[in-house]
mmCIF file of C-alpha atoms and ligand atoms in Angstrom:
data_model
loop_
_atom_site.group_PDB
_atom_site.id
_atom_site.type_symbol
_atom_site.label_atom_id
_atom_site.label_comp_id
_atom_site.label_asym_id
_atom_site.label_seq_id
_atom_site.Cartn_x
_atom_site.Cartn_y
_atom_site.Cartn_z
ATOM 1 C CA UNK A 787 21.718 57.790 66.804
ATOM 2 C CA UNK A 788 22.957 54.858 69.343
ATOM 3 C CA UNK A 789 23.379 51.601 68.322
ATOM 4 C CA UNK A 790 21.573 48.437 70.010
ATOM 5 C CA UNK A 791 23.673 46.055 71.881
ATOM 6 C CA UNK A 792 23.749 43.234 69.294
ATOM 7 C CA UNK A 793 24.420 45.304 67.210
ATOM 8 C CA UNK A 794 27.168 44.445 64.817
ATOM 9 C CA UNK A 795 26.574 48.344 62.796
ATOM 10 C CA UNK A 796 29.835 50.199 61.924
ATOM 11 C CA UNK A 797 30.593 52.934 63.644
ATOM 12 C CA UNK A 798 32.631 55.030 61.181
ATOM 13 C CA UNK A 799 29.496 54.713 58.700
ATOM 14 C CA UNK A 800 27.791 55.265 61.987
ATOM 15 C CA UNK A 801 29.518 58.712 62.819
ATOM 16 C CA UNK A 802 29.388 60.201 58.893
ATOM 17 C CA UNK A 803 26.296 59.663 58.497
ATOM 18 C CA UNK A 804 25.720 61.329 61.714
ATOM 19 C CA UNK A 805 27.210 64.515 60.212
ATOM 20 C CA UNK A 806 24.899 64.425 57.500
ATOM 21 C CA UNK A 807 21.161 65.622 60.205
ATOM 22 C CA UNK A 808 20.074 68.094 58.403
ATOM 23 C CA UNK A 809 21.068 68.050 55.633
ATOM 24 C CA UNK A 810 19.381 64.926 54.891
ATOM 25 C CA UNK A 811 16.264 63.400 56.872
ATOM 26 C CA UNK A 812 16.695 59.314 57.754
ATOM 27 C CA UNK A 813 14.726 57.325 60.054
ATOM 28 C CA UNK A 814 15.946 54.797 62.642
ATOM 29 C CA UNK A 815 15.656 52.087 59.895
ATOM 30 C CA UNK A 816 17.101 53.620 57.306
ATOM 31 C CA UNK A 817 19.988 54.950 59.314
ATOM 32 C CA UNK A 818 20.847 51.399 60.466
ATOM 33 C CA UNK A 819 20.436 49.751 57.107
ATOM 34 C CA UNK A 820 23.185 52.106 55.616
ATOM 35 C CA UNK A 821 25.501 51.628 58.781
ATOM 36 C CA UNK A 822 25.191 47.872 58.706
ATOM 37 C CA UNK A 823 27.108 45.685 56.316
ATOM 38 C CA UNK A 824 24.739 42.868 55.136
ATOM 39 C CA UNK A 825 27.441 40.504 55.666
ATOM 40 C CA UNK A 826 30.660 39.974 57.962
ATOM 41 C CA UNK A 827 32.534 37.015 57.101
ATOM 42 C CA UNK A 828 36.666 36.295 59.036
ATOM 43 C CA UNK A 829 38.480 33.576 58.384
ATOM 44 C CA UNK A 830 41.207 32.082 59.684
ATOM 45 C CA UNK A 831 43.703 31.039 57.094
ATOM 46 C CA UNK A 832 46.764 28.554 58.253
ATOM 47 C CA UNK A 833 49.185 29.184 55.640
ATOM 48 C CA UNK A 834 52.599 26.734 55.472
ATOM 49 C CA UNK A 835 56.041 29.407 55.060
ATOM 50 C CA UNK A 836 58.743 28.097 53.125
ATOM 51 C CA UNK A 837 60.529 27.357 56.227
ATOM 52 C CA UNK A 838 58.134 24.045 56.776
ATOM 53 C CA UNK A 839 56.578 26.222 59.922
ATOM 54 C CA UNK A 840 52.805 27.393 60.291
ATOM 55 C CA UNK A 841 51.201 30.515 60.583
ATOM 56 C CA UNK A 842 47.985 31.356 61.220
ATOM 57 C CA UNK A 843 46.325 35.142 59.268
ATOM 58 C CA UNK A 844 43.222 36.599 59.323
ATOM 59 C CA UNK A 845 40.773 37.488 56.652
ATOM 60 C CA UNK A 846 38.025 39.760 56.702
ATOM 61 C CA UNK A 847 35.062 39.880 53.875
ATOM 62 C CA UNK A 848 32.490 42.404 54.609
ATOM 63 C CA UNK A 849 29.295 42.787 52.321
ATOM 64 C CA UNK A 850 27.932 45.934 52.582
ATOM 65 C CA UNK A 851 24.520 46.697 50.598
ATOM 66 C CA UNK A 852 24.130 44.871 47.624
ATOM 67 C CA UNK A 853 20.125 46.857 46.875
ATOM 68 C CA UNK A 854 21.595 47.897 44.220
ATOM 69 C CA UNK A 855 23.569 45.111 43.093
ATOM 70 C CA UNK A 856 26.453 42.746 43.539
ATOM 71 C CA UNK A 857 29.302 43.998 46.089
ATOM 72 C CA UNK A 858 31.558 44.699 44.805
ATOM 73 C CA UNK A 859 35.047 45.622 46.102
ATOM 74 C CA UNK A 860 38.858 45.258 46.711
ATOM 75 C CA UNK A 861 40.889 43.295 49.168
ATOM 76 C CA UNK A 862 43.132 45.071 51.669
ATOM 77 C CA UNK A 863 47.184 43.130 52.528
ATOM 78 C CA UNK A 864 48.226 45.695 55.595
ATOM 79 C CA UNK A 865 50.061 44.498 58.952
ATOM 80 C CA UNK A 866 47.218 47.750 59.966
ATOM 81 C CA UNK A 867 43.453 45.913 58.844
ATOM 82 C CA UNK A 868 40.949 45.564 61.149
ATOM 83 C CA UNK A 869 37.382 45.081 60.821
ATOM 84 C CA UNK A 870 35.637 47.981 61.508
ATOM 85 C CA UNK A 871 38.603 49.405 58.852
ATOM 86 C CA UNK A 872 37.086 46.874 56.873
ATOM 87 C CA UNK A 873 33.535 46.944 56.926
ATOM 88 C CA UNK A 874 33.735 51.053 57.124
ATOM 89 C CA UNK A 875 35.627 50.553 53.308
ATOM 90 C CA UNK A 876 33.049 48.367 52.723
ATOM 91 C CA UNK A 877 30.209 50.677 53.188
ATOM 92 C CA UNK A 878 32.279 53.616 51.160
ATOM 93 C CA UNK A 879 32.394 50.917 48.292
ATOM 94 C CA UNK A 880 28.640 50.984 48.880
ATOM 95 C CA UNK A 881 28.603 55.083 48.242
ATOM 96 C CA UNK A 882 31.366 55.423 45.120
ATOM 97 C CA UNK A 883 28.902 53.026 42.866
ATOM 98 C CA UNK A 884 25.986 54.963 43.843
ATOM 99 C CA UNK A 885 27.765 58.161 42.677
ATOM 100 C CA UNK A 886 28.376 56.863 39.947
ATOM 101 C CA UNK A 887 25.268 55.174 39.401
ATOM 102 C CA UNK A 888 26.755 51.319 37.993
ATOM 103 C CA UNK A 889 24.190 48.806 38.699
ATOM 104 C CA UNK A 890 26.795 47.498 42.331
ATOM 105 C CA UNK A 891 26.508 47.172 45.728
ATOM 106 C CA UNK A 892 29.340 47.732 48.594
ATOM 107 C CA UNK A 893 32.051 45.438 49.499
ATOM 108 C CA UNK A 894 35.100 44.854 50.700
ATOM 109 C CA UNK A 895 37.932 42.694 51.739
ATOM 110 C CA UNK A 896 41.613 41.992 53.712
ATOM 111 C CA UNK A 897 44.170 39.801 55.362
ATOM 112 C CA UNK A 898 46.053 41.185 58.799
ATOM 113 C CA UNK A 899 49.723 40.629 56.411
ATOM 114 C CA UNK A 900 53.057 42.613 55.812
ATOM 115 C CA UNK A 901 53.076 41.296 52.403
ATOM 116 C CA UNK A 902 56.875 42.947 52.276
ATOM 117 C CA UNK A 903 58.184 39.775 54.592
ATOM 118 C CA UNK A 904 56.313 37.304 53.061
ATOM 119 C CA UNK A 905 57.915 35.170 49.316
ATOM 120 C CA UNK A 906 56.104 35.585 46.388
ATOM 121 C CA UNK A 907 55.256 31.274 46.608
ATOM 122 C CA UNK A 908 53.694 32.357 51.359
ATOM 123 C CA UNK A 909 51.933 35.163 49.548
ATOM 124 C CA UNK A 910 50.732 33.292 46.534
ATOM 125 C CA UNK A 911 49.424 30.083 48.901
ATOM 126 C CA UNK A 912 47.755 32.376 51.355
ATOM 127 C CA UNK A 913 45.997 34.481 48.682
ATOM 128 C CA UNK A 914 44.758 30.995 47.475
ATOM 129 C CA UNK A 915 43.533 30.380 50.267
ATOM 130 C CA UNK A 916 41.955 33.487 51.223
ATOM 131 C CA UNK A 917 39.756 33.401 48.312
ATOM 132 C CA UNK A 918 38.536 29.336 49.277
ATOM 133 C CA UNK A 919 38.178 30.749 51.903
ATOM 134 C CA UNK A 920 35.725 33.271 51.208
ATOM 135 C CA UNK A 921 34.413 31.488 48.121
ATOM 136 C CA UNK A 922 30.813 30.287 49.203
ATOM 137 C CA UNK A 923 29.744 33.698 49.429
ATOM 138 C CA UNK A 924 31.755 35.459 46.314
ATOM 139 C CA UNK A 925 30.698 35.026 42.620
ATOM 140 C CA UNK A 926 30.104 36.712 39.181
ATOM 141 C CA UNK A 927 26.758 37.978 39.932
ATOM 142 C CA UNK A 928 27.162 37.946 43.853
ATOM 143 C CA UNK A 929 30.262 39.906 45.790
ATOM 144 C CA UNK A 930 33.181 40.628 42.730
ATOM 145 C CA UNK A 931 36.585 41.426 45.009
ATOM 146 C CA UNK A 932 39.551 43.218 43.255
ATOM 147 C CA UNK A 933 42.649 44.578 44.401
ATOM 148 C CA UNK A 934 43.492 47.454 47.284
ATOM 149 C CA UNK A 935 46.487 48.373 49.061
ATOM 150 C CA UNK A 936 50.098 46.334 48.397
ATOM 151 C CA UNK A 937 47.019 43.778 46.106
ATOM 152 C CA UNK A 938 47.593 44.195 42.185
ATOM 153 C CA UNK A 939 46.849 41.732 38.438
ATOM 154 C CA UNK A 940 48.886 39.038 39.754
ATOM 155 C CA UNK A 941 47.116 37.497 43.049
ATOM 156 C CA UNK A 942 43.307 38.682 41.305
ATOM 157 C CA UNK A 943 44.839 35.908 38.229
ATOM 158 C CA UNK A 944 45.692 33.682 41.461
ATOM 159 C CA UNK A 945 41.837 34.239 43.551
ATOM 160 C CA UNK A 946 40.681 33.709 39.556
ATOM 161 C CA UNK A 947 42.428 30.882 39.446
ATOM 162 C CA UNK A 948 41.154 29.212 42.981
ATOM 163 C CA UNK A 949 37.861 30.085 42.231
ATOM 164 C CA UNK A 950 37.435 28.289 38.940
ATOM 165 C CA UNK A 951 39.260 25.352 40.474
ATOM 166 C CA UNK A 952 36.732 25.297 43.814
ATOM 167 C CA UNK A 953 33.373 25.828 41.494
ATOM 168 C CA UNK A 954 34.776 23.061 38.733
ATOM 169 C CA UNK A 955 33.948 25.670 35.383
ATOM 170 C CA UNK A 956 35.100 28.757 34.522
ATOM 171 C CA UNK A 957 34.318 32.760 35.791
ATOM 172 C CA UNK A 958 36.258 35.354 34.810
ATOM 173 C CA UNK A 959 33.657 37.906 36.450
ATOM 174 C CA UNK A 960 34.427 36.802 39.963
ATOM 175 C CA UNK A 961 36.863 39.403 39.983
ATOM 176 C CA UNK A 962 38.193 42.720 38.622
ATOM 177 C CA UNK A 963 41.510 43.887 37.671
ATOM 178 C CA UNK A 964 43.167 41.149 36.544
ATOM 179 C CA UNK A 965 46.318 41.312 33.782
ATOM 180 C CA UNK A 966 44.588 41.985 30.422
ATOM 181 C CA UNK A 967 46.039 38.831 29.650
ATOM 182 C CA UNK A 968 43.949 37.069 32.313
ATOM 183 C CA UNK A 969 40.411 38.229 31.241
ATOM 184 C CA UNK A 970 41.601 42.344 32.626
ATOM 185 C CA UNK A 971 40.370 45.558 30.535
ATOM 186 C CA UNK A 972 42.790 47.657 28.611
ATOM 187 C CA UNK A 973 43.193 50.571 31.287
ATOM 188 C CA UNK A 974 41.543 48.906 34.502
ATOM 189 C CA UNK A 975 46.107 49.729 35.993
ATOM 190 C CA UNK A 976 46.227 53.403 35.935
ATOM 191 C CA UNK A 977 41.812 53.965 36.380
ATOM 192 C CA UNK A 978 42.128 55.861 39.636
ATOM 193 C CA UNK A 979 44.286 57.813 37.675
ATOM 194 C CA UNK A 980 42.218 58.913 35.256
ATOM 195 C CA UNK A 981 39.198 58.724 36.617
ATOM 196 C CA UNK A 982 40.535 60.401 39.156
ATOM 197 C CA UNK A 983 41.422 63.781 36.931
ATOM 198 C CA UNK A 984 39.323 63.922 35.025
ATOM 199 C CA UNK A 985 37.022 64.983 37.920
ATOM 200 C CA UNK A 986 39.965 67.623 38.981
ATOM 201 C CA UNK A 987 39.550 69.430 35.247
ATOM 202 C CA UNK A 988 36.295 69.930 35.596
ATOM 203 C CA UNK A 989 36.736 70.531 40.041
ATOM 204 C CA UNK A 990 39.321 73.105 38.539
ATOM 205 C CA UNK A 991 36.685 74.542 36.184
ATOM 206 C CA UNK A 992 33.835 75.202 38.705
ATOM 207 C CA UNK A 993 36.753 76.526 40.807
ATOM 208 C CA UNK A 994 38.089 79.431 37.857
ATOM 209 C CA UNK A 995 41.760 77.000 37.908
ATOM 210 C CA UNK A 996 43.237 76.442 35.377
ATOM 211 C CA UNK A 997 45.879 72.457 35.271
ATOM 212 C CA UNK A 998 48.575 73.930 32.826
ATOM 213 C CA UNK A 999 50.885 75.537 35.401
ATOM 214 C CA UNK A 1000 49.071 74.418 38.406
ATOM 215 C CA UNK A 1001 51.367 73.261 41.380
ATOM 216 C CA UNK A 1002 50.052 69.689 42.553
ATOM 217 C CA UNK A 1003 51.840 67.800 45.485
ATOM 218 C CA UNK A 1004 51.187 63.564 45.638
ATOM 219 C CA UNK A 1005 51.339 61.404 48.563
ATOM 220 C CA UNK A 1006 51.948 57.687 47.665
ATOM 221 C CA UNK A 1007 53.748 56.785 44.979
ATOM 222 C CA UNK A 1008 52.040 53.485 44.935
ATOM 223 C CA UNK A 1009 49.756 52.253 41.581
ATOM 224 C CA UNK A 1010 47.594 55.297 42.390
ATOM 225 C CA UNK A 1011 50.185 58.202 43.605
ATOM 226 C CA UNK A 1012 52.399 57.347 40.155
ATOM 227 C CA UNK A 1013 49.461 57.175 37.182
ATOM 228 C CA UNK A 1014 48.471 60.322 39.309
ATOM 229 C CA UNK A 1015 51.829 61.691 38.641
ATOM 230 C CA UNK A 1016 52.585 60.943 35.109
ATOM 231 C CA UNK A 1017 48.936 61.867 33.949
ATOM 232 C CA UNK A 1018 48.563 65.237 35.444
ATOM 233 C CA UNK A 1019 52.368 66.294 34.291
ATOM 234 C CA UNK A 1020 51.442 65.125 30.527
ATOM 235 C CA UNK A 1021 48.480 66.671 31.181
ATOM 236 C CA UNK A 1022 50.284 69.870 31.903
ATOM 237 C CA UNK A 1023 50.644 70.888 36.227
ATOM 238 C CA UNK A 1024 53.554 71.551 37.394
ATOM 239 C CA UNK A 1025 53.869 68.064 40.170
ATOM 240 C CA UNK A 1026 55.980 69.389 42.430
ATOM 241 C CA UNK A 1027 55.870 66.610 45.012
ATOM 242 C CA UNK A 1028 55.988 62.511 45.022
ATOM 243 C CA UNK A 1029 56.714 60.411 47.807
ATOM 244 C CA UNK A 1030 56.378 56.402 49.161
ATOM 245 C CA UNK A 1031 56.218 55.842 53.040
ATOM 246 C CA UNK A 1032 59.546 56.302 52.967
ATOM 247 C CA UNK A 1033 59.762 60.190 52.434
ATOM 248 C CA UNK A 1034 59.446 62.269 49.510
ATOM 249 C CA UNK A 1035 61.000 64.554 46.268
ATOM 250 C CA UNK A 1036 60.014 68.098 46.202
ATOM 251 C CA UNK A 1037 61.164 70.640 43.886
ATOM 252 C CA UNK A 1038 59.214 73.653 43.569
ATOM 253 C CA UNK A 1039 59.821 74.141 39.829
ATOM 254 C CA UNK A 1040 58.358 71.291 38.867
ATOM 255 C CA UNK A 1041 59.940 67.742 39.371
ATOM 256 C CA UNK A 1042 60.436 65.269 36.055
ATOM 257 C CA UNK A 1043 58.394 62.774 36.033
ATOM 258 C CA UNK A 1044 58.186 60.568 33.109
ATOM 259 C CA UNK A 1045 62.457 60.939 35.148
ATOM 260 C CA UNK A 1046 61.809 59.828 38.337
ATOM 261 C CA UNK A 1047 58.991 57.367 36.724
ATOM 262 C CA UNK A 1048 62.476 55.765 34.924
ATOM 263 C CA UNK A 1049 64.440 55.550 37.673
ATOM 264 C CA UNK A 1050 61.680 53.986 40.423
ATOM 265 C CA UNK A 1051 63.375 50.247 40.938
ATOM 266 C CA UNK A 1052 62.351 48.715 43.627
ATOM 267 C CA UNK A 1053 59.987 51.358 44.604
ATOM 268 C CA UNK A 1054 62.021 53.069 46.535
ATOM 269 C CA UNK A 1055 62.777 56.947 45.352
ATOM 270 C CA UNK A 1056 65.807 57.673 48.095
ATOM 271 C CA UNK A 1057 67.531 56.256 45.453
ATOM 272 C CA UNK A 1058 67.045 59.340 42.669
ATOM 273 C CA UNK A 1059 68.575 62.403 43.336
ATOM 274 C CA UNK A 1060 66.788 65.671 44.548
ATOM 275 C CA UNK A 1061 65.469 67.565 47.598
ATOM 276 C CA UNK A 1062 64.019 65.630 50.310
ATOM 277 C CA UNK A 1063 60.255 66.126 51.874
ATOM 278 C CA UNK A 1064 59.037 64.109 54.404
ATOM 279 C CA UNK A 1065 54.895 62.918 54.319
ATOM 280 C CA UNK A 1066 54.033 65.281 56.222
ATOM 281 C CA UNK A 1067 55.713 68.230 55.522
ATOM 282 C CA UNK A 1068 54.515 67.384 51.797
ATOM 283 C CA UNK A 1069 50.675 67.684 52.873
ATOM 284 C CA UNK A 1070 51.597 71.247 54.334
ATOM 285 C CA UNK A 1071 53.687 72.265 50.401
ATOM 286 C CA UNK A 1072 52.459 75.330 49.199
ATOM 287 C CA UNK A 1073 51.239 74.435 46.497
ATOM 288 C CA UNK A 1074 47.838 73.983 44.416
ATOM 289 C CA UNK A 1075 46.631 70.657 44.747
ATOM 290 C CA UNK A 1076 47.164 68.106 46.774
ATOM 291 C CA UNK A 1077 46.292 64.555 46.250
ATOM 292 C CA UNK A 1078 46.597 62.387 49.954
ATOM 293 C CA UNK A 1079 47.227 59.041 47.597
ATOM 294 C CA UNK A 1080 48.196 56.281 49.875
ATOM 295 C CA UNK A 1081 46.503 55.748 53.384
ATOM 296 C CA UNK A 1082 43.698 56.990 55.336
ATOM 297 C CA UNK A 1083 43.737 59.563 58.186
ATOM 298 C CA UNK A 1084 46.970 61.749 56.467
ATOM 299 C CA UNK A 1085 44.761 65.363 57.630
ATOM 300 C CA UNK A 1086 43.005 65.471 60.310
ATOM 301 C CA UNK A 1087 42.746 67.874 63.944
ATOM 302 C CA UNK A 1088 46.173 67.508 63.746
ATOM 303 C CA UNK A 1089 46.911 69.419 60.084
ATOM 304 C CA UNK A 1090 44.129 69.877 58.382
ATOM 305 C CA UNK A 1091 44.754 73.743 59.362
ATOM 306 C CA UNK A 1092 48.373 73.980 57.897
ATOM 307 C CA UNK A 1093 46.883 72.521 54.917
ATOM 308 C CA UNK A 1094 47.516 75.033 52.311
ATOM 309 C CA UNK A 1095 46.823 73.783 49.022
ATOM 310 C CA UNK A 1096 42.923 75.112 47.071
ATOM 311 C CA UNK A 1097 42.245 71.810 45.971
ATOM 312 C CA UNK A 1098 42.520 68.283 47.860
ATOM 313 C CA UNK A 1099 41.441 65.585 45.709
ATOM 314 C CA UNK A 1100 41.252 62.608 47.794
ATOM 315 C CA UNK A 1101 42.681 60.192 45.518
ATOM 316 C CA UNK A 1102 42.829 57.137 48.496
ATOM 317 C CA UNK A 1103 40.424 55.907 50.184
ATOM 318 C CA UNK A 1104 39.471 58.708 54.077
ATOM 319 C CA UNK A 1105 42.444 60.665 53.785
ATOM 320 C CA UNK A 1106 40.583 62.625 55.496
ATOM 321 C CA UNK A 1107 39.363 62.268 58.367
ATOM 322 C CA UNK A 1108 35.669 63.370 60.126
ATOM 323 C CA UNK A 1109 37.540 66.356 62.434
ATOM 324 C CA UNK A 1110 39.701 67.376 59.469
ATOM 325 C CA UNK A 1111 37.186 67.723 57.065
ATOM 326 C CA UNK A 1112 35.420 70.488 58.690
ATOM 327 C CA UNK A 1113 38.594 72.503 59.131
ATOM 328 C CA UNK A 1114 39.470 71.813 55.939
ATOM 329 C CA UNK A 1115 35.822 72.918 54.699
ATOM 330 C CA UNK A 1116 35.629 76.176 57.053
ATOM 331 C CA UNK A 1117 39.250 77.547 55.544
ATOM 332 C CA UNK A 1118 37.320 77.442 52.381
ATOM 333 C CA UNK A 1119 39.533 73.888 50.381
ATOM 334 C CA UNK A 1120 37.351 72.880 48.091
ATOM 335 C CA UNK A 1121 38.029 68.465 48.794
ATOM 336 C CA UNK A 1122 36.630 65.963 46.060
ATOM 337 C CA UNK A 1123 35.602 63.380 48.390
ATOM 338 C CA UNK A 1124 37.757 59.639 47.586
ATOM 339 C CA UNK A 1125 33.896 58.527 46.817
ATOM 340 C CA UNK A 1126 33.894 60.065 43.712
ATOM 341 C CA UNK A 1127 37.826 61.260 43.122
ATOM 342 C CA UNK A 1128 39.051 57.515 43.171
ATOM 343 C CA UNK A 1129 36.096 55.566 41.381
ATOM 344 C CA UNK A 1130 37.456 55.292 38.604
ATOM 345 C CA UNK A 1131 39.316 51.683 39.584
ATOM 346 C CA UNK A 1132 35.635 50.614 40.031
ATOM 347 C CA UNK A 1133 34.412 51.849 37.087
ATOM 348 C CA UNK A 1134 36.780 50.481 34.976
ATOM 349 C CA UNK A 1135 36.569 47.461 37.168
ATOM 350 C CA UNK A 1136 32.391 47.266 36.139
ATOM 351 C CA UNK A 1137 33.788 47.865 32.500
ATOM 352 C CA UNK A 1138 35.322 44.723 32.939
ATOM 353 C CA UNK A 1139 33.114 42.708 34.856
ATOM 354 C CA UNK A 1140 30.810 43.441 31.653
ATOM 355 C CA UNK A 1141 33.292 42.142 29.007
ATOM 356 C CA UNK A 1142 34.286 38.900 31.088
ATOM 357 C CA UNK A 1143 30.476 38.777 30.828
ATOM 358 C CA UNK A 1144 29.922 39.307 26.801
ATOM 359 C CA UNK A 1145 33.151 37.759 25.967
ATOM 360 C CA UNK A 1146 33.391 41.080 24.512
ATOM 361 C CA UNK A 1147 36.588 43.142 24.332
ATOM 362 C CA UNK A 1148 36.985 47.318 24.050
ATOM 363 C CA UNK A 1149 39.574 49.533 23.105
ATOM 364 C CA UNK A 1150 41.488 51.108 25.554
ATOM 365 C CA UNK A 1151 40.432 54.621 23.774
ATOM 366 C CA UNK A 1152 36.691 53.007 25.047
ATOM 367 C CA UNK A 1153 37.601 52.121 28.020
ATOM 368 C CA UNK A 1154 38.435 56.212 28.404
ATOM 369 C CA UNK A 1155 36.035 57.409 26.438
ATOM 370 C CA UNK A 1156 32.925 55.718 29.046
ATOM 371 C CA UNK A 1157 35.013 56.869 32.336
ATOM 372 C CA UNK A 1158 35.367 59.965 31.000
ATOM 373 C CA UNK A 1159 31.242 59.784 30.465
ATOM 374 C CA UNK A 1160 30.380 58.287 33.035
ATOM 375 C CA UNK A 1161 32.786 60.193 36.065
ATOM 376 C CA UNK A 1162 32.062 63.207 34.428
ATOM 377 C CA UNK A 1163 28.510 62.646 35.253
ATOM 378 C CA UNK A 1164 28.988 61.587 39.041
ATOM 379 C CA UNK A 1165 30.731 64.718 38.896
ATOM 380 C CA UNK A 1166 27.710 67.298 37.794
ATOM 381 C CA UNK A 1167 25.800 64.931 40.266
ATOM 382 C CA UNK A 1168 27.905 65.204 42.854
ATOM 383 C CA UNK A 1169 28.031 69.376 41.950
ATOM 384 C CA UNK A 1170 24.083 69.625 42.069
ATOM 385 C CA UNK A 1171 23.501 67.763 45.044
ATOM 386 C CA UNK A 1172 25.791 70.493 47.107
ATOM 387 C CA UNK A 1173 22.706 72.603 46.356
ATOM 388 C CA UNK A 1174 25.191 75.434 44.659
ATOM 389 C CA UNK A 1175 27.962 75.105 46.788
ATOM 390 C CA UNK A 1176 25.678 75.031 50.267
ATOM 391 C CA UNK A 1177 27.011 71.689 51.314
ATOM 392 C CA UNK A 1178 30.085 70.762 50.339
ATOM 393 C CA UNK A 1179 31.343 68.210 47.793
ATOM 394 C CA UNK A 1180 31.291 64.876 50.234
ATOM 395 C CA UNK A 1181 27.815 66.343 51.828
ATOM 396 C CA UNK A 1182 26.770 66.360 47.971
ATOM 397 C CA UNK A 1183 28.096 62.451 47.473
ATOM 398 C CA UNK A 1184 26.720 61.435 50.797
ATOM 399 C CA UNK A 1185 23.061 62.630 49.201
ATOM 400 C CA UNK A 1186 23.011 61.911 46.017
ATOM 401 C CA UNK A 1187 24.270 57.843 46.938
ATOM 402 C CA UNK A 1188 21.949 57.711 50.072
ATOM 403 C CA UNK A 1189 19.068 58.817 47.629
ATOM 404 C CA UNK A 1190 20.026 56.571 45.540
ATOM 405 C CA UNK A 1191 20.560 53.367 47.946
ATOM 406 C CA UNK A 1192 17.544 53.950 50.111
ATOM 407 C CA UNK A 1193 15.507 54.007 46.869
ATOM 408 C CA UNK A 1194 16.826 50.798 45.622
ATOM 409 C CA UNK A 1195 15.308 49.500 49.120
ATOM 410 C CA UNK A 1196 12.863 50.731 49.015
ATOM 411 C CA UNK A 1197 12.123 49.002 45.572
ATOM 412 C CA UNK A 1198 12.805 45.546 46.288
ATOM 413 C CA UNK A 1199 10.110 46.232 49.634
ATOM 414 C CA UNK A 1200 13.169 46.171 52.307
ATOM 415 C CA UNK A 1201 11.579 49.091 53.679
HETATM 416 N N1 LIG B 2463 40.049 48.873 45.459
HETATM 417 C C1 LIG B 2463 39.213 50.183 45.060
HETATM 418 C C2 LIG B 2463 37.886 50.617 45.399
HETATM 419 O O1 LIG B 2463 38.368 51.081 46.447
HETATM 420 C C3 LIG B 2463 38.400 49.859 43.704
HETATM 421 C C4 LIG B 2463 37.531 48.598 43.926
HETATM 422 C C5 LIG B 2463 36.557 47.374 42.653
HETATM 423 O O2 LIG B 2463 37.619 47.718 41.523
HETATM 424 O O3 LIG B 2463 35.886 47.222 42.797
HETATM 425 O O4 LIG B 2463 38.198 51.647 44.730
#
């Protein structure tokens, strides 16, 4: 659907929604409302570097939709961050929260920076400057950020501190993904991977396959990829390949995952002995399950036809682009979309937020039990929405979230 010239709609979201034509009917107003973020904030951040010079960084916070509850979504540090990407990720967050049926909306933030090129003190000054700049539009019941690519509990702690200084009183629920010693939740650290593992277990039942002995290749060895390797290995899967941005390791008989994690120092896999595999090769390995857990647009028209996995579990956000998705679908690959597959992270973020607001903290077992219940229910809801698998799981997830968001919009009288 054509957008008006003055629109600041998210083109990628419009493209995703455009692909739903024939699956769910959307009026022009509904289409525009879903694809246009409610608020877009761009900030410039002067930061004093260790050598005394000042550098100006650019950051964003996009608030996609809050019909179902406060905006929610991570903050990403990466040199390739751009406004269209942040808008897309904010849009996906809203859909992710709706798939899980959480009372939250969608948001996302990012700073254009290669964090590896900064000292820790510079990174702290940048993180504080960013949060100070977005403080007027976030809040415990307004917009609740969290970690994303290249941000972690330490960064969340700096941001919480900066916000509370700005506000003048405690507000632990303004941000999630904090360390447990600073108001975080037990189980949040590995929740994205834990949720992904629960979803995979359900998907294997649907596909009439077994996890025990199934071969798995995982692209990305950050928080999501590493914990996924650890959990799936401990559940009896044969993890044959793992990689990070420098490349990866491959053993068709299964890698020694606990050994690799123990040796994974300074985020390097290249010091560990074993057969090498490139990131591109990893995606095309003859495996049962492929887990892209790094960045977006890894499986495209250029390589999708060579993917051999029967199941693709999207632990990263947007690892399969629209063209790649069509090719995988046509090949009969069972793709578990990001907004379901990696929703364990925001699910436990929601639990963390509830614990912060209540001041009462849960056991790790309770967190994982509630994660399992929530995500298995979401899986069943998505599967039902595929109408006997007439639609793909991605289409099912979109149908479910579109219905839920629009229902909330109608109830509010915005539509
Ligand atoms: N960045 C994560 C995601 O993309 C987590 C967001 C959150 O916990 O709010 O789902």
